[in-house]
Amino acid sequence: MEKYQIILVIAVILAIALIGTVAFSVVPAKISNQRSNQEGTISVTGEGKVTVVPDICILSLGVEAQDKEVAKAQKKTADAMNDVMTTLEEKGILEKDIQTSDYSIDPVWKERKIVSYRVKNMVKVKIRDVDEIGDIIDAAAKAGGDLTRIEGIRFSVDDPKPYYAEVRRKAVGDAREKAEQLAELNDVELGGPISISESGGYVSSSEGYYRTMEVAGAPPISPGEMEIRLTVDITYAIRE
């Protein structure tokens, strides 16, 4: 009986050892099989861009006055700015298209002493008729007189969404063309897209600098052209 129990114990130990060995050998085989079934991929970047003519202008203008007394400098600035705003309204500029961009009061120093104060009031004006830009600049300069400051002109498009739709189609088409060429060069068949991401949405705008010191008639202003672009990153599967 004792001999039989010893044999039984040995058999159980051998069985446990055998099961452990089989389990250990099966796991790596399963992992290897999973890796071998993974699809290959082709990753590409497509770019799209369109050139458009701007239909709006963002004009940075205002007035700047200087006086030994802050109150007097403020009054000069306020009076001149009121004249400019009235002129803009007469030119058909809507209130919603005018936004204050800067208002500052700064001391003017000379030999470590404050000799006067400079007050500046700037606004950004959206001009929806680009053909009227020169006349509007001229009118604003006359209204503000020698205190007028026109410091920046930027052209853009009021609604870029339709252009982005076109640019997006071009970018995806460019990515697809690149992926198909890579698949052909490597003798594989291109599958469907696995992942798609968009980046680099960009509108290049025409910018200029214009500072009015003397009124000399309506200046010639040209909006030129601008570029809208974006890129897409697409990963395609490779069919077996």
PDB file of C-alpha atoms in Angstrom:
ATOM      1  CA  MET A   1       0.000   0.000   0.000  1.00  0.00           C
ATOM      2  CA  GLU A   2       2.796   2.418   0.912  1.00  0.00           C
ATOM      3  CA  LYS A   3       4.587   1.532  -2.349  1.00  0.00           C
ATOM      4  CA  TYR A   4       1.408   2.238  -4.296  1.00  0.00           C
ATOM      5  CA  GLN A   5       1.073   5.688  -2.661  1.00  0.00           C
ATOM      6  CA  ILE A   6       4.669   6.584  -3.569  1.00  0.00           C
ATOM      7  CA  ILE A   7       4.071   5.629  -7.208  1.00  0.00           C
ATOM      8  CA  LEU A   8       0.889   7.730  -7.258  1.00  0.00           C
ATOM      9  CA  VAL A   9       2.693  10.797  -5.896  1.00  0.00           C
ATOM     10  CA  ILE A  10       5.443  10.444  -8.510  1.00  0.00           C
ATOM     11  CA  ALA A  11       2.838  10.162 -11.264  1.00  0.00           C
ATOM     12  CA  VAL A  12       1.075  13.334 -10.105  1.00  0.00           C
ATOM     13  CA  ILE A  13       4.366  15.255 -10.009  1.00  0.00           C
ATOM     14  CA  LEU A  14       5.260  14.093 -13.528  1.00  0.00           C
ATOM     15  CA  ALA A  15       1.810  15.083 -14.799  1.00  0.00           C
ATOM     16  CA  ILE A  16       2.094  18.589 -13.332  1.00  0.00           C
ATOM     17  CA  ALA A  17       5.556  19.000 -14.841  1.00  0.00           C
ATOM     18  CA  LEU A  18       4.303  17.856 -18.236  1.00  0.00           C
ATOM     19  CA  ILE A  19       1.354  20.297 -18.186  1.00  0.00           C
ATOM     20  CA  GLY A  20       3.680  23.186 -17.279  1.00  0.00           C
ATOM     21  CA  THR A  21       6.028  22.311 -20.134  1.00  0.00           C
ATOM     22  CA  VAL A  22       3.198  22.178 -22.673  1.00  0.00           C
ATOM     23  CA  ALA A  23       1.734  25.478 -21.464  1.00  0.00           C
ATOM     24  CA  PHE A  24       5.129  27.163 -21.630  1.00  0.00           C
ATOM     25  CA  SER A  25       5.732  25.984 -25.185  1.00  0.00           C
ATOM     26  CA  VAL A  26       2.242  26.984 -26.487  1.00  0.00           C
ATOM     27  CA  VAL A  27       2.247  30.696 -25.437  1.00  0.00           C
ATOM     28  CA  PRO A  28       5.190  31.875 -27.607  1.00  0.00           C
ATOM     29  CA  ALA A  29       3.709  30.086 -30.634  1.00  0.00           C
ATOM     30  CA  LYS A  30       0.436  32.018 -30.218  1.00  0.00           C
ATOM     31  CA  ILE A  31       2.196  35.387 -29.957  1.00  0.00           C
ATOM     32  CA  SER A  32       4.269  34.679 -33.036  1.00  0.00           C
ATOM     33  CA  ASN A  33       1.121  33.728 -34.915  1.00  0.00           C
ATOM     34  CA  GLN A  34      -0.534  37.044 -33.980  1.00  0.00           C
ATOM     35  CA  ARG A  35       2.426  39.038 -35.169  1.00  0.00           C
ATOM     36  CA  SER A  36       2.574  37.234 -38.464  1.00  0.00           C
ATOM     37  CA  ASN A  37      -1.077  38.090 -39.165  1.00  0.00           C
ATOM     38  CA  GLN A  38      -0.615  41.850 -38.761  1.00  0.00           C
ATOM     39  CA  GLU A  39      -1.234  43.880 -41.937  1.00  0.00           C
ATOM     40  CA  GLY A  40       1.498  45.986 -43.476  1.00  0.00           C
ATOM     41  CA  THR A  41       0.805  49.693 -43.930  1.00  0.00           C
ATOM     42  CA  ILE A  42       1.792  52.633 -46.105  1.00  0.00           C
ATOM     43  CA  SER A  43       1.858  56.084 -44.490  1.00  0.00           C
ATOM     44  CA  VAL A  44       1.863  59.239 -46.610  1.00  0.00           C
ATOM     45  CA  THR A  45       1.353  62.992 -46.277  1.00  0.00           C
ATOM     46  CA  GLY A  46      -0.784  64.827 -48.803  1.00  0.00           C
ATOM     47  CA  GLU A  47      -0.805  68.569 -49.364  1.00  0.00           C
ATOM     48  CA  GLY A  48      -3.510  70.747 -50.858  1.00  0.00           C
ATOM     49  CA  LYS A  49      -3.521  74.446 -51.630  1.00  0.00           C
ATOM     50  CA  VAL A  50      -5.511  77.024 -53.566  1.00  0.00           C
ATOM     51  CA  THR A  51      -4.796  80.614 -54.499  1.00  0.00           C
ATOM     52  CA  VAL A  52      -7.615  83.102 -53.971  1.00  0.00           C
ATOM     53  CA  VAL A  53      -8.191  86.831 -54.236  1.00  0.00           C
ATOM     54  CA  PRO A  54      -8.893  88.413 -50.808  1.00  0.00           C
ATOM     55  CA  ASP A  55     -12.350  89.878 -50.342  1.00  0.00           C
ATOM     56  CA  ILE A  56     -11.827  91.773 -47.068  1.00  0.00           C
ATOM     57  CA  CYS A  57      -9.204  94.046 -45.580  1.00  0.00           C
ATOM     58  CA  ILE A  58      -8.321  94.495 -41.912  1.00  0.00           C
ATOM     59  CA  LEU A  59      -7.054  98.030 -41.430  1.00  0.00           C
ATOM     60  CA  SER A  60      -5.260  99.117 -38.259  1.00  0.00           C
ATOM     61  CA  LEU A  61      -5.763 102.833 -37.746  1.00  0.00           C
ATOM     62  CA  GLY A  62      -6.095 105.393 -34.991  1.00  0.00           C
ATOM     63  CA  VAL A  63      -4.825 108.639 -33.588  1.00  0.00           C
ATOM     64  CA  GLU A  64      -1.966 109.714 -31.360  1.00  0.00           C
ATOM     65  CA  ALA A  65      -1.598 113.002 -29.478  1.00  0.00           C
ATOM     66  CA  GLN A  66       1.033 114.465 -27.184  1.00  0.00           C
ATOM     67  CA  ASP A  67       0.805 117.219 -24.561  1.00  0.00           C
ATOM     68  CA  LYS A  68       2.395 118.283 -21.309  1.00  0.00           C
ATOM     69  CA  GLU A  69      -0.869 117.494 -19.543  1.00  0.00           C
ATOM     70  CA  VAL A  70      -2.484 114.057 -19.706  1.00  0.00           C
ATOM     71  CA  ALA A  71      -6.002 115.467 -19.827  1.00  0.00           C
ATOM     72  CA  LYS A  72      -5.213 117.675 -22.801  1.00  0.00           C
ATOM     73  CA  ALA A  73      -3.528 114.808 -24.654  1.00  0.00           C
ATOM     74  CA  GLN A  74      -6.571 112.636 -23.979  1.00  0.00           C
ATOM     75  CA  LYS A  75      -8.946 115.327 -25.260  1.00  0.00           C
ATOM     76  CA  LYS A  76      -6.954 115.798 -28.459  1.00  0.00           C
ATOM     77  CA  THR A  77      -7.016 112.068 -29.032  1.00  0.00           C
ATOM     78  CA  ALA A  78     -10.723 111.740 -28.249  1.00  0.00           C
ATOM     79  CA  ASP A  79     -11.716 114.623 -30.545  1.00  0.00           C
ATOM     80  CA  ALA A  80      -9.653 113.302 -33.444  1.00  0.00           C
ATOM     81  CA  MET A  81     -10.869 109.738 -32.929  1.00  0.00           C
ATOM     82  CA  ASN A  82     -14.498 110.862 -32.895  1.00  0.00           C
ATOM     83  CA  ASP A  83     -13.944 112.548 -36.259  1.00  0.00           C
ATOM     84  CA  VAL A  84     -12.355 109.381 -37.640  1.00  0.00           C
ATOM     85  CA  MET A  85     -15.201 107.181 -36.380  1.00  0.00           C
ATOM     86  CA  THR A  86     -17.802 109.525 -37.888  1.00  0.00           C
ATOM     87  CA  THR A  87     -16.011 109.370 -41.222  1.00  0.00           C
ATOM     88  CA  LEU A  88     -15.873 105.569 -41.120  1.00  0.00           C
ATOM     89  CA  GLU A  89     -19.609 105.462 -40.450  1.00  0.00           C
ATOM     90  CA  GLU A  90     -20.219 107.776 -43.408  1.00  0.00           C
ATOM     91  CA  LYS A  91     -18.175 105.407 -45.559  1.00  0.00           C
ATOM     92  CA  GLY A  92     -20.533 102.571 -44.701  1.00  0.00           C
ATOM     93  CA  ILE A  93     -18.393 100.798 -42.089  1.00  0.00           C
ATOM     94  CA  LEU A  94     -20.619  98.957 -39.612  1.00  0.00           C
ATOM     95  CA  GLU A  95     -20.111  99.310 -35.860  1.00  0.00           C
ATOM     96  CA  LYS A  96     -19.585  95.539 -35.535  1.00  0.00           C
ATOM     97  CA  ASP A  97     -16.647  95.800 -37.944  1.00  0.00           C
ATOM     98  CA  ILE A  98     -14.716  98.220 -35.718  1.00  0.00           C
ATOM     99  CA  GLN A  99     -12.807  96.904 -32.700  1.00  0.00           C
ATOM    100  CA  THR A 100     -10.510  98.779 -30.321  1.00  0.00           C
ATOM    101  CA  SER A 101      -7.092  97.155 -30.451  1.00  0.00           C
ATOM    102  CA  ASP A 102      -5.007  99.504 -28.304  1.00  0.00           C
ATOM    103  CA  TYR A 103      -5.397 102.423 -25.933  1.00  0.00           C
ATOM    104  CA  SER A 104      -2.326 103.660 -24.109  1.00  0.00           C
ATOM    105  CA  ILE A 105      -1.040 106.613 -22.108  1.00  0.00           C
ATOM    106  CA  ASP A 106       2.751 106.832 -21.900  1.00  0.00           C
ATOM    107  CA  PRO A 107       5.055 109.446 -20.388  1.00  0.00           C
ATOM    108  CA  VAL A 108       7.651 111.043 -22.637  1.00  0.00           C
ATOM    109  CA  TRP A 109      11.012 111.293 -20.890  1.00  0.00           C
ATOM    110  CA  LYS A 110      13.869 113.704 -21.454  1.00  0.00           C
ATOM    111  CA  GLU A 111      16.941 113.798 -19.254  1.00  0.00           C
ATOM    112  CA  ARG A 112      15.205 111.645 -16.633  1.00  0.00           C
ATOM    113  CA  LYS A 113      12.224 113.982 -16.472  1.00  0.00           C
ATOM    114  CA  ILE A 114       8.715 113.589 -17.808  1.00  0.00           C
ATOM    115  CA  VAL A 115       8.237 116.365 -20.328  1.00  0.00           C
ATOM    116  CA  SER A 116       4.882 115.300 -21.788  1.00  0.00           C
ATOM    117  CA  TYR A 117       2.385 112.492 -22.224  1.00  0.00           C
ATOM    118  CA  ARG A 118       1.518 110.500 -25.320  1.00  0.00           C
ATOM    119  CA  VAL A 119      -2.003 109.116 -25.725  1.00  0.00           C
ATOM    120  CA  LYS A 120      -2.757 106.602 -28.450  1.00  0.00           C
ATOM    121  CA  ASN A 121      -6.049 105.035 -29.521  1.00  0.00           C
ATOM    122  CA  MET A 122      -6.029 102.341 -32.231  1.00  0.00           C
ATOM    123  CA  VAL A 123      -8.832 100.323 -33.801  1.00  0.00           C
ATOM    124  CA  LYS A 124      -9.049  97.468 -36.279  1.00  0.00           C
ATOM    125  CA  VAL A 125     -11.503  98.058 -39.091  1.00  0.00           C
ATOM    126  CA  LYS A 126     -12.882  95.336 -41.341  1.00  0.00           C
ATOM    127  CA  ILE A 127     -13.437  96.700 -44.830  1.00  0.00           C
ATOM    128  CA  ARG A 128     -15.732  94.444 -46.829  1.00  0.00           C
ATOM    129  CA  ASP A 129     -15.333  96.250 -50.149  1.00  0.00           C
ATOM    130  CA  VAL A 130     -11.647  96.050 -51.055  1.00  0.00           C
ATOM    131  CA  ASP A 131     -12.154  98.498 -53.924  1.00  0.00           C
ATOM    132  CA  GLU A 132     -12.901 101.221 -51.363  1.00  0.00           C
ATOM    133  CA  ILE A 133      -9.765 100.765 -49.252  1.00  0.00           C
ATOM    134  CA  GLY A 134      -7.849 103.689 -50.744  1.00  0.00           C
ATOM    135  CA  ASP A 135     -10.754 106.115 -50.352  1.00  0.00           C
ATOM    136  CA  ILE A 136     -11.390 104.991 -46.762  1.00  0.00           C
ATOM    137  CA  ILE A 137      -7.736 105.467 -45.827  1.00  0.00           C
ATOM    138  CA  ASP A 138      -7.732 108.913 -47.408  1.00  0.00           C
ATOM    139  CA  ALA A 139     -10.940 109.942 -45.635  1.00  0.00           C
ATOM    140  CA  ALA A 140      -9.720 108.660 -42.248  1.00  0.00           C
ATOM    141  CA  ALA A 141      -6.406 110.467 -42.670  1.00  0.00           C
ATOM    142  CA  LYS A 142      -8.155 113.748 -43.432  1.00  0.00           C
ATOM    143  CA  ALA A 143     -10.524 113.310 -40.480  1.00  0.00           C
ATOM    144  CA  GLY A 144      -7.733 112.685 -37.995  1.00  0.00           C
ATOM    145  CA  GLY A 145      -5.356 115.204 -39.512  1.00  0.00           C
ATOM    146  CA  ASP A 146      -1.773 115.148 -38.294  1.00  0.00           C
ATOM    147  CA  LEU A 147      -2.773 112.897 -35.393  1.00  0.00           C
ATOM    148  CA  THR A 148      -3.791 110.034 -37.702  1.00  0.00           C
ATOM    149  CA  ARG A 149      -1.850 106.790 -37.561  1.00  0.00           C
ATOM    150  CA  ILE A 150      -2.481 104.016 -40.083  1.00  0.00           C
ATOM    151  CA  GLU A 151      -0.085 101.256 -39.182  1.00  0.00           C
ATOM    152  CA  GLY A 152      -1.179  98.003 -40.743  1.00  0.00           C
ATOM    153  CA  ILE A 153      -3.104  96.511 -43.644  1.00  0.00           C
ATOM    154  CA  ARG A 154      -3.956  92.818 -43.813  1.00  0.00           C
ATOM    155  CA  PHE A 155      -5.954  91.096 -46.522  1.00  0.00           C
ATOM    156  CA  SER A 156      -7.962  87.917 -46.011  1.00  0.00           C
ATOM    157  CA  VAL A 157     -11.150  86.092 -47.006  1.00  0.00           C
ATOM    158  CA  ASP A 158     -14.315  86.554 -45.001  1.00  0.00           C
ATOM    159  CA  ASP A 159     -15.419  82.910 -45.251  1.00  0.00           C
ATOM    160  CA  PRO A 160     -12.558  80.453 -45.923  1.00  0.00           C
ATOM    161  CA  LYS A 161     -14.674  77.299 -45.380  1.00  0.00           C
ATOM    162  CA  PRO A 162     -15.526  76.670 -49.068  1.00  0.00           C
ATOM    163  CA  TYR A 163     -11.860  77.030 -49.951  1.00  0.00           C
ATOM    164  CA  TYR A 164     -10.840  74.634 -47.182  1.00  0.00           C
ATOM    165  CA  ALA A 165     -13.250  72.040 -48.594  1.00  0.00           C
ATOM    166  CA  GLU A 166     -11.498  72.277 -51.957  1.00  0.00           C
ATOM    167  CA  VAL A 167      -8.039  72.226 -50.374  1.00  0.00           C
ATOM    168  CA  ARG A 168      -8.988  69.175 -48.311  1.00  0.00           C
ATOM    169  CA  ARG A 169     -10.072  67.265 -51.430  1.00  0.00           C
ATOM    170  CA  LYS A 170      -6.780  68.109 -53.099  1.00  0.00           C
ATOM    171  CA  ALA A 171      -4.765  67.015 -50.057  1.00  0.00           C
ATOM    172  CA  VAL A 172      -6.557  63.649 -49.825  1.00  0.00           C
ATOM    173  CA  GLY A 173      -6.130  63.114 -53.569  1.00  0.00           C
ATOM    174  CA  ASP A 174      -2.432  63.911 -53.304  1.00  0.00           C
ATOM    175  CA  ALA A 175      -2.035  61.422 -50.438  1.00  0.00           C
ATOM    176  CA  ARG A 176      -3.884  58.699 -52.365  1.00  0.00           C
ATOM    177  CA  GLU A 177      -1.737  59.240 -55.451  1.00  0.00           C
ATOM    178  CA  LYS A 178       1.452  58.929 -53.410  1.00  0.00           C
ATOM    179  CA  ALA A 179       0.218  55.771 -51.654  1.00  0.00           C
ATOM    180  CA  GLU A 180      -0.760  54.133 -54.961  1.00  0.00           C
ATOM    181  CA  GLN A 181       2.642  54.867 -56.432  1.00  0.00           C
ATOM    182  CA  LEU A 182       4.434  53.435 -53.404  1.00  0.00           C
ATOM    183  CA  ALA A 183       2.267  50.307 -53.534  1.00  0.00           C
ATOM    184  CA  GLU A 184       3.009  49.835 -57.242  1.00  0.00           C
ATOM    185  CA  LEU A 185       6.746  50.318 -56.780  1.00  0.00           C
ATOM    186  CA  ASN A 186       6.773  47.676 -54.049  1.00  0.00           C
ATOM    187  CA  ASP A 187       4.506  45.159 -55.845  1.00  0.00           C
ATOM    188  CA  VAL A 188       1.762  45.252 -53.211  1.00  0.00           C
ATOM    189  CA  GLU A 189      -1.953  46.008 -53.350  1.00  0.00           C
ATOM    190  CA  LEU A 190      -3.175  49.127 -51.595  1.00  0.00           C
ATOM    191  CA  GLY A 191      -6.026  48.715 -49.129  1.00  0.00           C
ATOM    192  CA  GLY A 192      -8.307  51.221 -47.460  1.00  0.00           C
ATOM    193  CA  PRO A 193      -7.273  53.983 -45.050  1.00  0.00           C
ATOM    194  CA  ILE A 194      -6.655  52.949 -41.440  1.00  0.00           C
ATOM    195  CA  SER A 195      -6.109  56.402 -39.949  1.00  0.00           C
ATOM    196  CA  ILE A 196      -6.503  59.972 -41.202  1.00  0.00           C
ATOM    197  CA  SER A 197      -5.377  63.179 -39.528  1.00  0.00           C
ATOM    198  CA  GLU A 198      -5.369  66.772 -40.703  1.00  0.00           C
ATOM    199  CA  SER A 199      -2.863  69.435 -39.776  1.00  0.00           C
ATOM    200  CA  GLY A 200      -1.365  72.694 -40.870  1.00  0.00           C
ATOM    201  CA  GLY A 201      -4.542  74.536 -41.826  1.00  0.00           C
ATOM    202  CA  TYR A 202      -3.059  77.834 -42.955  1.00  0.00           C
ATOM    203  CA  VAL A 203      -4.206  81.023 -44.623  1.00  0.00           C
ATOM    204  CA  SER A 204      -1.384  83.209 -45.850  1.00  0.00           C
ATOM    205  CA  SER A 205      -2.504  86.814 -45.888  1.00  0.00           C
ATOM    206  CA  SER A 206      -1.070  89.816 -47.643  1.00  0.00           C
ATOM    207  CA  GLU A 207       0.238  92.293 -45.114  1.00  0.00           C
ATOM    208  CA  GLY A 208       1.469  95.820 -45.524  1.00  0.00           C
ATOM    209  CA  TYR A 209       2.593  98.798 -43.477  1.00  0.00           C
ATOM    210  CA  TYR A 210       1.234 102.240 -44.054  1.00  0.00           C
ATOM    211  CA  ARG A 211       1.797 105.217 -41.798  1.00  0.00           C
ATOM    212  CA  THR A 212       0.102 108.506 -42.613  1.00  0.00           C
ATOM    213  CA  MET A 213       2.050 111.668 -41.914  1.00  0.00           C
ATOM    214  CA  GLU A 214       0.579 113.935 -44.592  1.00  0.00           C
ATOM    215  CA  VAL A 215      -2.597 113.715 -46.624  1.00  0.00           C
ATOM    216  CA  ALA A 216      -1.750 113.299 -50.299  1.00  0.00           C
ATOM    217  CA  GLY A 217      -4.857 111.789 -51.868  1.00  0.00           C
ATOM    218  CA  ALA A 218      -6.157 108.235 -51.904  1.00  0.00           C
ATOM    219  CA  PRO A 219      -3.220 105.798 -51.908  1.00  0.00           C
ATOM    220  CA  PRO A 220      -3.213 102.936 -54.432  1.00  0.00           C
ATOM    221  CA  ILE A 221      -3.825  99.705 -52.493  1.00  0.00           C
ATOM    222  CA  SER A 222      -3.795  96.281 -54.161  1.00  0.00           C
ATOM    223  CA  PRO A 223      -5.042  93.130 -52.366  1.00  0.00           C
ATOM    224  CA  GLY A 224      -3.039  90.791 -54.598  1.00  0.00           C
ATOM    225  CA  GLU A 225      -3.525  87.061 -53.997  1.00  0.00           C
ATOM    226  CA  MET A 226      -3.330  84.761 -50.997  1.00  0.00           C
ATOM    227  CA  GLU A 227      -2.833  81.053 -50.443  1.00  0.00           C
ATOM    228  CA  ILE A 228      -4.903  78.617 -48.385  1.00  0.00           C
ATOM    229  CA  ARG A 229      -3.274  75.276 -47.597  1.00  0.00           C
ATOM    230  CA  LEU A 230      -3.395  72.243 -45.320  1.00  0.00           C
ATOM    231  CA  THR A 231      -1.914  68.743 -45.056  1.00  0.00           C
ATOM    232  CA  VAL A 232      -3.363  65.315 -44.272  1.00  0.00           C
ATOM    233  CA  ASP A 233      -1.540  62.285 -42.884  1.00  0.00           C
ATOM    234  CA  ILE A 234      -3.108  59.013 -44.032  1.00  0.00           C
ATOM    235  CA  THR A 235      -2.097  55.434 -43.249  1.00  0.00           C
ATOM    236  CA  TYR A 236      -3.327  52.804 -45.726  1.00  0.00           C
ATOM    237  CA  ALA A 237      -3.473  49.045 -45.239  1.00  0.00           C
ATOM    238  CA  ILE A 238      -1.637  46.673 -47.567  1.00  0.00           C
ATOM    239  CA  ARG A 239      -3.899  43.904 -48.798  1.00  0.00           C
ATOM    240  CA  GLU A 240      -2.663  40.348 -48.499  1.00  0.00           C
TER     241      GLU A 240
END
